[in-house]
CSV table of C-alpha atoms and ligand atoms in Angstrom, one decimal:
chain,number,residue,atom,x,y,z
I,1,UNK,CA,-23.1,-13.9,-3.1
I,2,UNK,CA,-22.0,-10.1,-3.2
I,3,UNK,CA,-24.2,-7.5,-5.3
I,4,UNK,CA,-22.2,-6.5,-8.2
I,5,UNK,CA,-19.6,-4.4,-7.7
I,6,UNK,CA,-20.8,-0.7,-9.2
I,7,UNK,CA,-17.6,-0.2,-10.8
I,8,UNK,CA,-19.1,2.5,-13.6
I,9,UNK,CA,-19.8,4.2,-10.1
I,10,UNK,CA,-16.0,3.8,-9.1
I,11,UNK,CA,-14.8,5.4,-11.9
I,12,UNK,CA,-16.8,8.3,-12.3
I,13,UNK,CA,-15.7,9.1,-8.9
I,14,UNK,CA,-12.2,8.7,-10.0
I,15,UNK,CA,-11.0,11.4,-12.2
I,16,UNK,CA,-7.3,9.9,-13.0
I,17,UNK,CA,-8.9,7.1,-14.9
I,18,UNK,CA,-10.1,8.8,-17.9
I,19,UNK,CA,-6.6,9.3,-19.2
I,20,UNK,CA,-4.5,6.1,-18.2
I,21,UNK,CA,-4.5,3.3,-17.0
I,22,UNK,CA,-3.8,2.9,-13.3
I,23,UNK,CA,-2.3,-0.4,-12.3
I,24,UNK,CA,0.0,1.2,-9.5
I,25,UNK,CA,-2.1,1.2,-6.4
I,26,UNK,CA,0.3,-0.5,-4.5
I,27,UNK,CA,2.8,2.6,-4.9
I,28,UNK,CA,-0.2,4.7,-4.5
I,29,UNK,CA,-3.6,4.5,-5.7
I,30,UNK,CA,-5.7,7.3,-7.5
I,31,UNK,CA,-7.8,9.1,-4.6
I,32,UNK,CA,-11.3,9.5,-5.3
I,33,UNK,CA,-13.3,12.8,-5.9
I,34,UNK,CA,-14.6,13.5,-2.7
I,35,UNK,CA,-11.2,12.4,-1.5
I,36,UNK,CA,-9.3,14.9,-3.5
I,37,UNK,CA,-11.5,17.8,-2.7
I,38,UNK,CA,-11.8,17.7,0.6
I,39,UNK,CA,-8.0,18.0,0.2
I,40,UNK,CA,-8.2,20.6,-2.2
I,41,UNK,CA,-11.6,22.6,-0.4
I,42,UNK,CA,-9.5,22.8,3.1
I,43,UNK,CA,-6.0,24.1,1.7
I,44,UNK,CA,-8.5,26.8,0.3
I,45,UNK,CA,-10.1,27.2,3.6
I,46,UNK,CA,-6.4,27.5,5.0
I,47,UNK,CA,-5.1,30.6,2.5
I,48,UNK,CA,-7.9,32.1,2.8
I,49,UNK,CA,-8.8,32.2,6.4
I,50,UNK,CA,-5.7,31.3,8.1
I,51,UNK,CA,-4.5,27.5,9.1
I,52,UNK,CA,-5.0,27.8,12.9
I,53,UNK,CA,-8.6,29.8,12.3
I,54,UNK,CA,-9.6,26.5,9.6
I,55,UNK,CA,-8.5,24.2,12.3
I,56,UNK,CA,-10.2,25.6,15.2
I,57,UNK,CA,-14.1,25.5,13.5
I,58,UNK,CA,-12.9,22.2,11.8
I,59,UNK,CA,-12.4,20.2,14.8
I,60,UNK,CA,-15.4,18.0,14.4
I,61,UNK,CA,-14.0,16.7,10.6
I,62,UNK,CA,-10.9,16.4,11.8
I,63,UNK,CA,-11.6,14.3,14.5
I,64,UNK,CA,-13.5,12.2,11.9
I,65,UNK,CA,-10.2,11.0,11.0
I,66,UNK,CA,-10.1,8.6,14.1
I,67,UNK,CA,-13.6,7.8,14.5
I,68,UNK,CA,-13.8,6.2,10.8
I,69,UNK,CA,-10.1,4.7,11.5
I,70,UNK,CA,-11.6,3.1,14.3
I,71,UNK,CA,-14.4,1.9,12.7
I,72,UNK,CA,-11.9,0.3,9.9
I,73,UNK,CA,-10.3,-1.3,12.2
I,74,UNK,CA,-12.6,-2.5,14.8
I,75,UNK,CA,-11.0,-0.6,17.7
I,76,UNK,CA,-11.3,2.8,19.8
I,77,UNK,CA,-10.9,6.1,18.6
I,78,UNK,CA,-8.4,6.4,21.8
I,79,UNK,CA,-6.2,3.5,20.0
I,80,UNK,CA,-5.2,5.4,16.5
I,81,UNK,CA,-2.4,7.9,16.2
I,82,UNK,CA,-2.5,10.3,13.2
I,83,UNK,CA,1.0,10.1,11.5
I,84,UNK,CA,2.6,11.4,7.9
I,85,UNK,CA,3.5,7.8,7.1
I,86,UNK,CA,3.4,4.2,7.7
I,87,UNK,CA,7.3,4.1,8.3
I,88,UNK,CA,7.1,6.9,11.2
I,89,UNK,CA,4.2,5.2,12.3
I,90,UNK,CA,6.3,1.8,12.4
I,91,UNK,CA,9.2,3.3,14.2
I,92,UNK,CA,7.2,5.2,16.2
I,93,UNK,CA,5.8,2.3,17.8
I,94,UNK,CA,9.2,-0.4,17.2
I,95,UNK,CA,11.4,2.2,19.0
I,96,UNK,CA,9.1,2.5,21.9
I,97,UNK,CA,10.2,-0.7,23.3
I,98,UNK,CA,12.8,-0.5,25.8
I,99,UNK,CA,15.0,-3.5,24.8
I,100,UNK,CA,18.0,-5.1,26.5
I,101,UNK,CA,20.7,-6.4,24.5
I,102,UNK,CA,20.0,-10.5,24.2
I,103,UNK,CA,16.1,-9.4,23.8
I,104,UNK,CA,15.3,-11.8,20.6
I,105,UNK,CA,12.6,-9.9,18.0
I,106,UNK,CA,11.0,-12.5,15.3
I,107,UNK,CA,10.4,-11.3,12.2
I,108,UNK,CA,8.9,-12.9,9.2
I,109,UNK,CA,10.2,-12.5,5.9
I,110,UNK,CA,7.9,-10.1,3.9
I,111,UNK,CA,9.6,-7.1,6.5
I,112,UNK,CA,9.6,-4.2,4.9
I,113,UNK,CA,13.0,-2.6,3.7
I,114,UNK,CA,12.5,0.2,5.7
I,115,UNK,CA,11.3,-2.1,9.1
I,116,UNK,CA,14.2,-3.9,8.4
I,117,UNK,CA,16.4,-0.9,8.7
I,118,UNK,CA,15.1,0.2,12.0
I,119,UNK,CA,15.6,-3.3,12.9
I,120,UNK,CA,19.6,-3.9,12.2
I,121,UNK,CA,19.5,-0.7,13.7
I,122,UNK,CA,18.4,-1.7,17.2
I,123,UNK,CA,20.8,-4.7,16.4
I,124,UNK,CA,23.2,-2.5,16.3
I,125,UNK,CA,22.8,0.1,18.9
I,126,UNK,CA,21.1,-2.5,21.8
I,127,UNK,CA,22.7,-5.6,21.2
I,128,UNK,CA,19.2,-7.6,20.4
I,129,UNK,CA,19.2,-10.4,18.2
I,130,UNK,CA,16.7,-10.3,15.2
I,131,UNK,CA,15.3,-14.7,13.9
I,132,UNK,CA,13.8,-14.3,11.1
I,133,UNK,CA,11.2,-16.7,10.5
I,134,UNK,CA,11.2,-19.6,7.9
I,135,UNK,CA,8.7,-19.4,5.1
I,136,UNK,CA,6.4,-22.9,4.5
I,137,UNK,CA,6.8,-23.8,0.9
I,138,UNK,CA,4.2,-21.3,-0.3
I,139,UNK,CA,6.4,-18.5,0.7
I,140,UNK,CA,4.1,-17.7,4.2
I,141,UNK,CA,5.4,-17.5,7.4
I,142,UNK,CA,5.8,-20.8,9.2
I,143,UNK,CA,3.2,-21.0,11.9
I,144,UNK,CA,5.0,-23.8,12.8
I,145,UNK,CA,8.6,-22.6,13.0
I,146,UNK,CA,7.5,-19.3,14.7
I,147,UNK,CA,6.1,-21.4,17.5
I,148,UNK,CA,9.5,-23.3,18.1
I,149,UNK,CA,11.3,-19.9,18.4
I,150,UNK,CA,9.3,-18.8,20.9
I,151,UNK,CA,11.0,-18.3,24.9
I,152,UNK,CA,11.7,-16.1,27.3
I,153,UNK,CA,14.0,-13.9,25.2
I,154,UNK,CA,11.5,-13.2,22.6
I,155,UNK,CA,10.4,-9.3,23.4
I,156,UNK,CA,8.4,-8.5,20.1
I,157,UNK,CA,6.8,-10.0,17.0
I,158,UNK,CA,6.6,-8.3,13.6
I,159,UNK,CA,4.7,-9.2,10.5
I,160,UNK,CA,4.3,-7.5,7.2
I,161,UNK,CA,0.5,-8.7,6.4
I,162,UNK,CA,1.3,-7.6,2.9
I,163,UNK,CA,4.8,-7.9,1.2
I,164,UNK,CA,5.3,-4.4,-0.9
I,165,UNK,CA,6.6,-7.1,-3.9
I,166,UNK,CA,4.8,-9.8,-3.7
I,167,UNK,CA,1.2,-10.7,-4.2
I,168,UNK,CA,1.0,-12.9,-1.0
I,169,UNK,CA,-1.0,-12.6,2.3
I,170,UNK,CA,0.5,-13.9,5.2
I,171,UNK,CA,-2.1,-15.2,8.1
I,172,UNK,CA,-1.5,-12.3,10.1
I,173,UNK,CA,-4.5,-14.0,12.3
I,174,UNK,CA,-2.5,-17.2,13.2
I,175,UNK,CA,0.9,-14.8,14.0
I,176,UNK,CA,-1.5,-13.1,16.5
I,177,UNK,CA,-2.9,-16.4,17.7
I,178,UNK,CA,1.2,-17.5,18.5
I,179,UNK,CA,1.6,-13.8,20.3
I,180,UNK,CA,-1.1,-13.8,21.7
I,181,UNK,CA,-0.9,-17.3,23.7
I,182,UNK,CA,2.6,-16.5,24.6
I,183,UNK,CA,2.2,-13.1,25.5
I,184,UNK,CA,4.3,-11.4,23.3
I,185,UNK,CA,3.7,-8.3,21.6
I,186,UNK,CA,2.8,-8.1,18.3
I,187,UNK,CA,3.7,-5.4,15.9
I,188,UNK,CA,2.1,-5.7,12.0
I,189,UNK,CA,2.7,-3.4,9.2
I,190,UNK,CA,-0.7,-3.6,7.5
I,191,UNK,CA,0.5,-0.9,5.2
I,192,UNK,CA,-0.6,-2.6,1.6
I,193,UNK,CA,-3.2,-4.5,3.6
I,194,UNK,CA,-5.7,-1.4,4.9
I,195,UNK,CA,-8.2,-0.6,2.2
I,196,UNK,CA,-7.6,-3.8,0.0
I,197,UNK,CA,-8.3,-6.4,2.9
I,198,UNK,CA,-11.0,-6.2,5.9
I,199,UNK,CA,-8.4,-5.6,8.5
I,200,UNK,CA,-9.7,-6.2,12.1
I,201,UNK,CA,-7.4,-5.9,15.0
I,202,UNK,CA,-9.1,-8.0,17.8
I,203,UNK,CA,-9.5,-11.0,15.0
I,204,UNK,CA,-5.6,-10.8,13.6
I,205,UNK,CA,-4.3,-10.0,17.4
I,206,UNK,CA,-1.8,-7.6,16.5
I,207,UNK,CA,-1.6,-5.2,19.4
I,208,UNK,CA,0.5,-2.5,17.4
I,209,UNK,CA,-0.2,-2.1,13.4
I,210,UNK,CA,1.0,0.9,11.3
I,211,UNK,CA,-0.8,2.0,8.3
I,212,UNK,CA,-0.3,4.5,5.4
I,213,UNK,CA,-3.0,6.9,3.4
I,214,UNK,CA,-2.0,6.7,0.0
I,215,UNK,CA,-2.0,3.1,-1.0
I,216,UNK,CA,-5.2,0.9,-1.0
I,217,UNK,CA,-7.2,3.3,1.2
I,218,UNK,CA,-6.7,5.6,-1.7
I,219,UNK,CA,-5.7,8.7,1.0
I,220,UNK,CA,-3.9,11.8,0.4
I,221,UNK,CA,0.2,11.6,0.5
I,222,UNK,CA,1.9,12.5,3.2
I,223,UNK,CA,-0.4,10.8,5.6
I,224,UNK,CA,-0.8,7.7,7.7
I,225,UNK,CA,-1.6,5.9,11.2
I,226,UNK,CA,-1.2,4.0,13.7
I,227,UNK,CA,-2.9,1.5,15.9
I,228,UNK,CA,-1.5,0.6,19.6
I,229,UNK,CA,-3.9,-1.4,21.8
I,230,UNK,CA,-5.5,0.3,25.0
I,231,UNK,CA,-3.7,-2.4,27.4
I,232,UNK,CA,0.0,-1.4,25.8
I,233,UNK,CA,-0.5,2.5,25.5
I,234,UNK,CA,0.5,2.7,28.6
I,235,UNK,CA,3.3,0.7,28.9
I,236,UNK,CA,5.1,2.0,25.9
I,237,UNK,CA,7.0,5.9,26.2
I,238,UNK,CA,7.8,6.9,23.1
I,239,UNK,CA,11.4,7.5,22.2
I,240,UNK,CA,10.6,11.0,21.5
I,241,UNK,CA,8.2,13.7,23.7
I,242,UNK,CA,6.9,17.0,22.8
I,243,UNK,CA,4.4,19.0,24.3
I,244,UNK,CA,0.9,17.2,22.5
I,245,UNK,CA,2.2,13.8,23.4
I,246,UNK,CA,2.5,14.8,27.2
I,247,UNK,CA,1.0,17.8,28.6
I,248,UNK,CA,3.7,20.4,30.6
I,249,UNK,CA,2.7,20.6,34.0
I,250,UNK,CA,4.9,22.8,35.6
I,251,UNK,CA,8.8,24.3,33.9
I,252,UNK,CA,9.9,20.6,35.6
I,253,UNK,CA,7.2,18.1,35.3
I,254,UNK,CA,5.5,16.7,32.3
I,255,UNK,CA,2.3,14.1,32.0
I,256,UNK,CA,2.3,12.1,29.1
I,257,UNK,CA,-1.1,11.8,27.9
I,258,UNK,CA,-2.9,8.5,28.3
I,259,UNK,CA,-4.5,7.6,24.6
I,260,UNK,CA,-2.6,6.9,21.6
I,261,UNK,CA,-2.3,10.6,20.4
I,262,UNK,CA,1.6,10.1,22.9
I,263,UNK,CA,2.8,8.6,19.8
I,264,UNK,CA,1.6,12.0,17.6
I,265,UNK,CA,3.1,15.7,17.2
I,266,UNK,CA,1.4,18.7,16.9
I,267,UNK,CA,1.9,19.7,13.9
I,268,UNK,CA,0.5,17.7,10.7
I,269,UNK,CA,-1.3,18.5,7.5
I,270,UNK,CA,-4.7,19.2,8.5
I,271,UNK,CA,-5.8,18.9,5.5
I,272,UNK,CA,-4.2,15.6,5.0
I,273,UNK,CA,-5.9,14.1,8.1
I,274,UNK,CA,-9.2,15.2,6.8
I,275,UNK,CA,-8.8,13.8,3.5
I,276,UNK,CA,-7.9,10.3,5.0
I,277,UNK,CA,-10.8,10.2,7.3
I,278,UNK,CA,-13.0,10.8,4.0
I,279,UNK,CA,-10.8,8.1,2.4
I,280,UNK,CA,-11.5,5.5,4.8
I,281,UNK,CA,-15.2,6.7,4.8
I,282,UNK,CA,-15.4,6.1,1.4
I,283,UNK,CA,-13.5,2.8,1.9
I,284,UNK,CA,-16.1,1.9,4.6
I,285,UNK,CA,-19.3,2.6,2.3
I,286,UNK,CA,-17.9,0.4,-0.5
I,287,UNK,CA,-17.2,-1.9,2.0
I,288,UNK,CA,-13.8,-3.7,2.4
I,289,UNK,CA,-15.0,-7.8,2.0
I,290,UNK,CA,-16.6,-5.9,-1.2
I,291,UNK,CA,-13.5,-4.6,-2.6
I,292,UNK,CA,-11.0,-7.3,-1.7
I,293,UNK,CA,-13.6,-9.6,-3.5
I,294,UNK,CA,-12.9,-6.9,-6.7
I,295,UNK,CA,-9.6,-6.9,-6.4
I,296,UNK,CA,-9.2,-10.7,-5.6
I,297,UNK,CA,-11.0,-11.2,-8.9
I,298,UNK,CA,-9.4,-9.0,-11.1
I,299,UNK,CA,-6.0,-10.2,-10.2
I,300,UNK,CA,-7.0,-13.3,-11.1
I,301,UNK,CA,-7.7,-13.0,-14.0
I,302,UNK,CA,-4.6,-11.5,-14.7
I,303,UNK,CA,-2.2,-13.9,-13.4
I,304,UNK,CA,-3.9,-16.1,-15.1
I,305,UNK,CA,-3.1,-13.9,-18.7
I,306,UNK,CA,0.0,-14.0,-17.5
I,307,UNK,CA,0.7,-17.3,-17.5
I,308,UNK,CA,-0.6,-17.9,-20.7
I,309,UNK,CA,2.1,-15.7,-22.5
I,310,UNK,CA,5.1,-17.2,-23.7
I,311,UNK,CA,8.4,-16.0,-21.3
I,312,UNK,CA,6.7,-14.8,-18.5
I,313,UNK,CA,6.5,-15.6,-15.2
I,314,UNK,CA,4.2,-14.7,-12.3
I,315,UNK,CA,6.5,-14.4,-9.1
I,316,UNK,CA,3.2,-14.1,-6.0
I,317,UNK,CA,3.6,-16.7,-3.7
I,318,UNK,CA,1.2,-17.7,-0.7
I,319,UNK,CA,-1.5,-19.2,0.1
I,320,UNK,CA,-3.8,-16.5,-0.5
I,321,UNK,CA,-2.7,-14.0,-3.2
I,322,UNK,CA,-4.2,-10.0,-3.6
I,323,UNK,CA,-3.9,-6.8,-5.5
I,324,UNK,CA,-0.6,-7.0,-6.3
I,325,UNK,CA,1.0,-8.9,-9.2
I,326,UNK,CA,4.4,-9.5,-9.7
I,327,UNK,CA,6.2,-10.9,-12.9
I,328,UNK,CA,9.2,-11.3,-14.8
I,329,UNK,CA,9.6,-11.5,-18.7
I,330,UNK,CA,12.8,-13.4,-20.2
I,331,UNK,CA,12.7,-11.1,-23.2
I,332,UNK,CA,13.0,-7.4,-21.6
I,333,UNK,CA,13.9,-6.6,-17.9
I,334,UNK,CA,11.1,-5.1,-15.9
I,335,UNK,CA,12.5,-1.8,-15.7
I,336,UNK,CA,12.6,-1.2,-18.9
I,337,UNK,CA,8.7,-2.7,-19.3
I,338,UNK,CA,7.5,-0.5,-16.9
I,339,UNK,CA,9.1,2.5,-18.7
I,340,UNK,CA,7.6,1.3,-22.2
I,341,UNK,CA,3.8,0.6,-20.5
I,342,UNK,CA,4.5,4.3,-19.1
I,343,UNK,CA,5.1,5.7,-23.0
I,344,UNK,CA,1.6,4.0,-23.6
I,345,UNK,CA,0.1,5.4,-20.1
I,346,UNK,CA,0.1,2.2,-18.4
I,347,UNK,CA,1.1,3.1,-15.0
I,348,UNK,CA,3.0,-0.1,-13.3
I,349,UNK,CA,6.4,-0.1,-11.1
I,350,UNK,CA,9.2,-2.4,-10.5
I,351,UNK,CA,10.0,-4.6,-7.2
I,352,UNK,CA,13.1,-3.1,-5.9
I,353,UNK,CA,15.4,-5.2,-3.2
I,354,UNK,CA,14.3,-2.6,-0.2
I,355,UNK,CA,10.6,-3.4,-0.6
I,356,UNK,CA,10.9,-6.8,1.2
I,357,UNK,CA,14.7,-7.6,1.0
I,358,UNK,CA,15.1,-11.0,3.1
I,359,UNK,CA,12.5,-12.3,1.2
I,360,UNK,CA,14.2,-11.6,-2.0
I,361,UNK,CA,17.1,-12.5,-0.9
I,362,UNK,CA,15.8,-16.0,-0.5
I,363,UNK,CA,14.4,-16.3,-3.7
I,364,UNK,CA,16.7,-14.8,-5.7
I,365,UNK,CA,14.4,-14.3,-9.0
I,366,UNK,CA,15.1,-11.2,-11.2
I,367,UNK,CA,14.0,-8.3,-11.3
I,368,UNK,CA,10.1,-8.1,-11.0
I,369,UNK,CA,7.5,-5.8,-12.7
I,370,UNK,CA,4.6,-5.0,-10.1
I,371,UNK,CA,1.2,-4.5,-11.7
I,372,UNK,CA,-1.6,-3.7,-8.3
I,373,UNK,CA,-5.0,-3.6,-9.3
I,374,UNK,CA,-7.7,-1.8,-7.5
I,375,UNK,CA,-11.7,-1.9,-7.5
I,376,UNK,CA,-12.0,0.9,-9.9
I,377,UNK,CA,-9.5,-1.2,-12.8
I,378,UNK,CA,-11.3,-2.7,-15.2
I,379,UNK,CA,-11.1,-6.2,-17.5
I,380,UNK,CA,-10.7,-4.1,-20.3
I,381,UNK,CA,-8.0,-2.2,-18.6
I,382,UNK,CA,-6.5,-5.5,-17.6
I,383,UNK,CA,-6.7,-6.8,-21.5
I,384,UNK,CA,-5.1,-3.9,-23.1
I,385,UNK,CA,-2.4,-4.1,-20.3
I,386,UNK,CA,-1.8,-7.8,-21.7
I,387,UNK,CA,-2.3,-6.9,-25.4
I,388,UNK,CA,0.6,-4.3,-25.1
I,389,UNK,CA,2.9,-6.8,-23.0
I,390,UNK,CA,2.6,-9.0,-25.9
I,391,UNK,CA,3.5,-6.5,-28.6
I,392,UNK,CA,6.4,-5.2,-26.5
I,393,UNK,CA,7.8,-8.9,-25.6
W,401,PLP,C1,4.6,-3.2,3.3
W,401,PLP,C2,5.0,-1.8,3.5
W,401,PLP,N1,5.3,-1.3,4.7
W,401,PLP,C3,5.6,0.0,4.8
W,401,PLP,C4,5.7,0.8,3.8
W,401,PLP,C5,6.1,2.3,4.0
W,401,PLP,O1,5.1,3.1,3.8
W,401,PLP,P1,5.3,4.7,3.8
W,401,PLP,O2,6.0,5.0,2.6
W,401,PLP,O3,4.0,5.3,4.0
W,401,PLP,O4,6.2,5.0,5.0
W,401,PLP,C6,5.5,0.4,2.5
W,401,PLP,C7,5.6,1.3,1.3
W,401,PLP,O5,5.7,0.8,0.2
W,401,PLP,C8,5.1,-1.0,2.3
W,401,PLP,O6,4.8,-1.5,1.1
């Protein structure tokens, strides 16, 4: 049994949530105090000492961003790439690969709009082939079915741990397992996953995963990372070089550089990359099997509110279910229900097609609302929520 969760402690540390109610984390969450001024304290440092001065006696917190994203994810500082998003930090590593045209890529079918994008592209410009994977009845990838696709042809697995609209968690663990026996490389976007889930590379076997700093981990904007393991950095040349990725040897010879930081540029927000190694810190001394336990319960509850009000219905599928929460009502479409909540500063969002569009094609429900609870929401929070759904349906 967990120690209570110190949630008056959460919210004290959380200014946003005196004034609204927050059920958007899955867009992006509400950073936490010393989150935000860190953020705040170094753009200070910056105007008033100069941005390459702040940097150059800031090193040491700076590098922090790597050593605590190695520690969230079980792996080596050398493994994690700073980058502005999760999408960049996707392609980054997607377009990497040098595929041939016939090379077969199996993808499940919580992808990611975006992913999906990058993916028709490399349909379209290399001439590989793209199975998507069928679902088992929950809606999770089939183990089963991704086994009988695999061959000789198959150069690369993806996996969205975490649909963007869809409560669900695929077993990201028995993908890896798959990859891992046959070899194949495994790319998963663990983008809603980092900060709500315990995320551990060596136990899920993904050898590439891409994550971003605003969602659960409750990071600054603008930020994000990713992981590649040790035994692949070297075999993957990024599509694009500059002079931090590889160092310039002479006017006519370049050495790329041998840890993850090839898949980086120079030039960031410094003060972004701070703020997201205090974000996972801060993540860390929670402690994620803590947190997902919060969040698990909380959304719980509410689906389970949900289901008990007349013309709505809860849309999560899987197994296992998180965070997020997605509905439809028959009486009012879920954009307009998310603008309403918003008059009454309930902050929600709507599923649209991009967030995981083969999925949705499949299913064809309509329209969803997405409420995404995080540690710091509240029961209360989560009855007023359902008391103003009522009056509104
Ligand atoms: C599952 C998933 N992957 C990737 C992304 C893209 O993240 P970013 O906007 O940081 O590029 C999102 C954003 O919603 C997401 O939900």
């Amino acid at each position: 049994m967990m120690p209570a969760f110190d949630v008056t402690r959460a919210r004290r540390e959380t200014r946003g949530c005196e004034q609204l109610i927050h059920f958007n984390n899955a867009g992006a969450s509400l950073p936490p105090i010393p989150v935000a001024d860190a953020l705040y304290g170094y753009l200070h440092e910056e105007e008033m000492y100069g941005g390459y001065e702040v940097m150059a006696r800031r090193t040491v917190d700076l590098d922090n961003f790597y050593t605590a994203a190695a520690r969230l994810l079980n792996c080596s500082p050398e493994e994690i790439a700073f980058s502005d998003s999760a999408t960049r930090a996707w392609n980054t590593a997607f377009y990497a690969f040098d595929f041939q045209p016939g090379d077969r890529i199996l993808a499940g079918s919580a992808e990611y709009g975006s992913n999906l994008v990058a993916l028709l592209h490399q349909v379209k410009r290399q001439g590989v082939e793209v199975i998507w994977v069928a679902d088992e009845a929950s809606g999770q990838i089939d183990i089963k079915a991704l086994e009988n696709l695999i061959d000789d042809r198959v150069k690369l697995i993806c996996l969205t741990q975490v649909p963007s609209g869809d409560g669900m968690i695929n077993p990201a663990a028995l993908v890896g397992k798959v990859a891992k026996s046959a070899g194949i490389p495994y790319l998963l976007d663990a983008c809603q996953a980092l900060g709500q889930l315990p995320v551990d590379v060596d136990q899920t076997g993904c050898d590439l995963l891409c994550g971003t700093g605003r969602k659960f981990l409750r990071g600054p904007r603008g930020t994000g990372l990713l992981y590649v393991r040790k035994a692949l950095i070297e075999q993957l040349e990024p599509n694009q070089l500059n002079h931090h990725a590889a160092e310039l040897i002479s006017t006519d010879h370049y050495q790329l550089r041998m840890d993850a930081k090839r898949f980086e540029s120079w030039e960031r927000s410094c003060a972004g990359q701070l703020a997201l190694g205090v974000a996972i810190d801060y993540a860390l001394d929670w402690g994620l099997a803590a947190i997902s336990e919060r969040i698990m319960r909380l959304s719980g509850i509410l689906r389970q509110k949900l289901a008990n009000i007349d013309g709505v219905t809860t849309a999560d599928q899987g197994v296992e279910q998180c965070g997020i929460v997605t509905f439809f009502a028959e009486q009012l479409p879920a954009e307009q229900l998310q603008q309403q909540l918003a008059l009454r500063h309930i902050n929600t969002s709507t599923v649209p097609f991009s967030a995981n569009p083969i999925s949705s094609a499949r299913r064809r429900h309509p329209p969803l609302l997405r409420a995404s609870l995080h540690y710091y929401n509240t029961t209360q929070e989560i009855e007023r929520f359902v008391t103003e759904l009522k009056q509104l349906l």
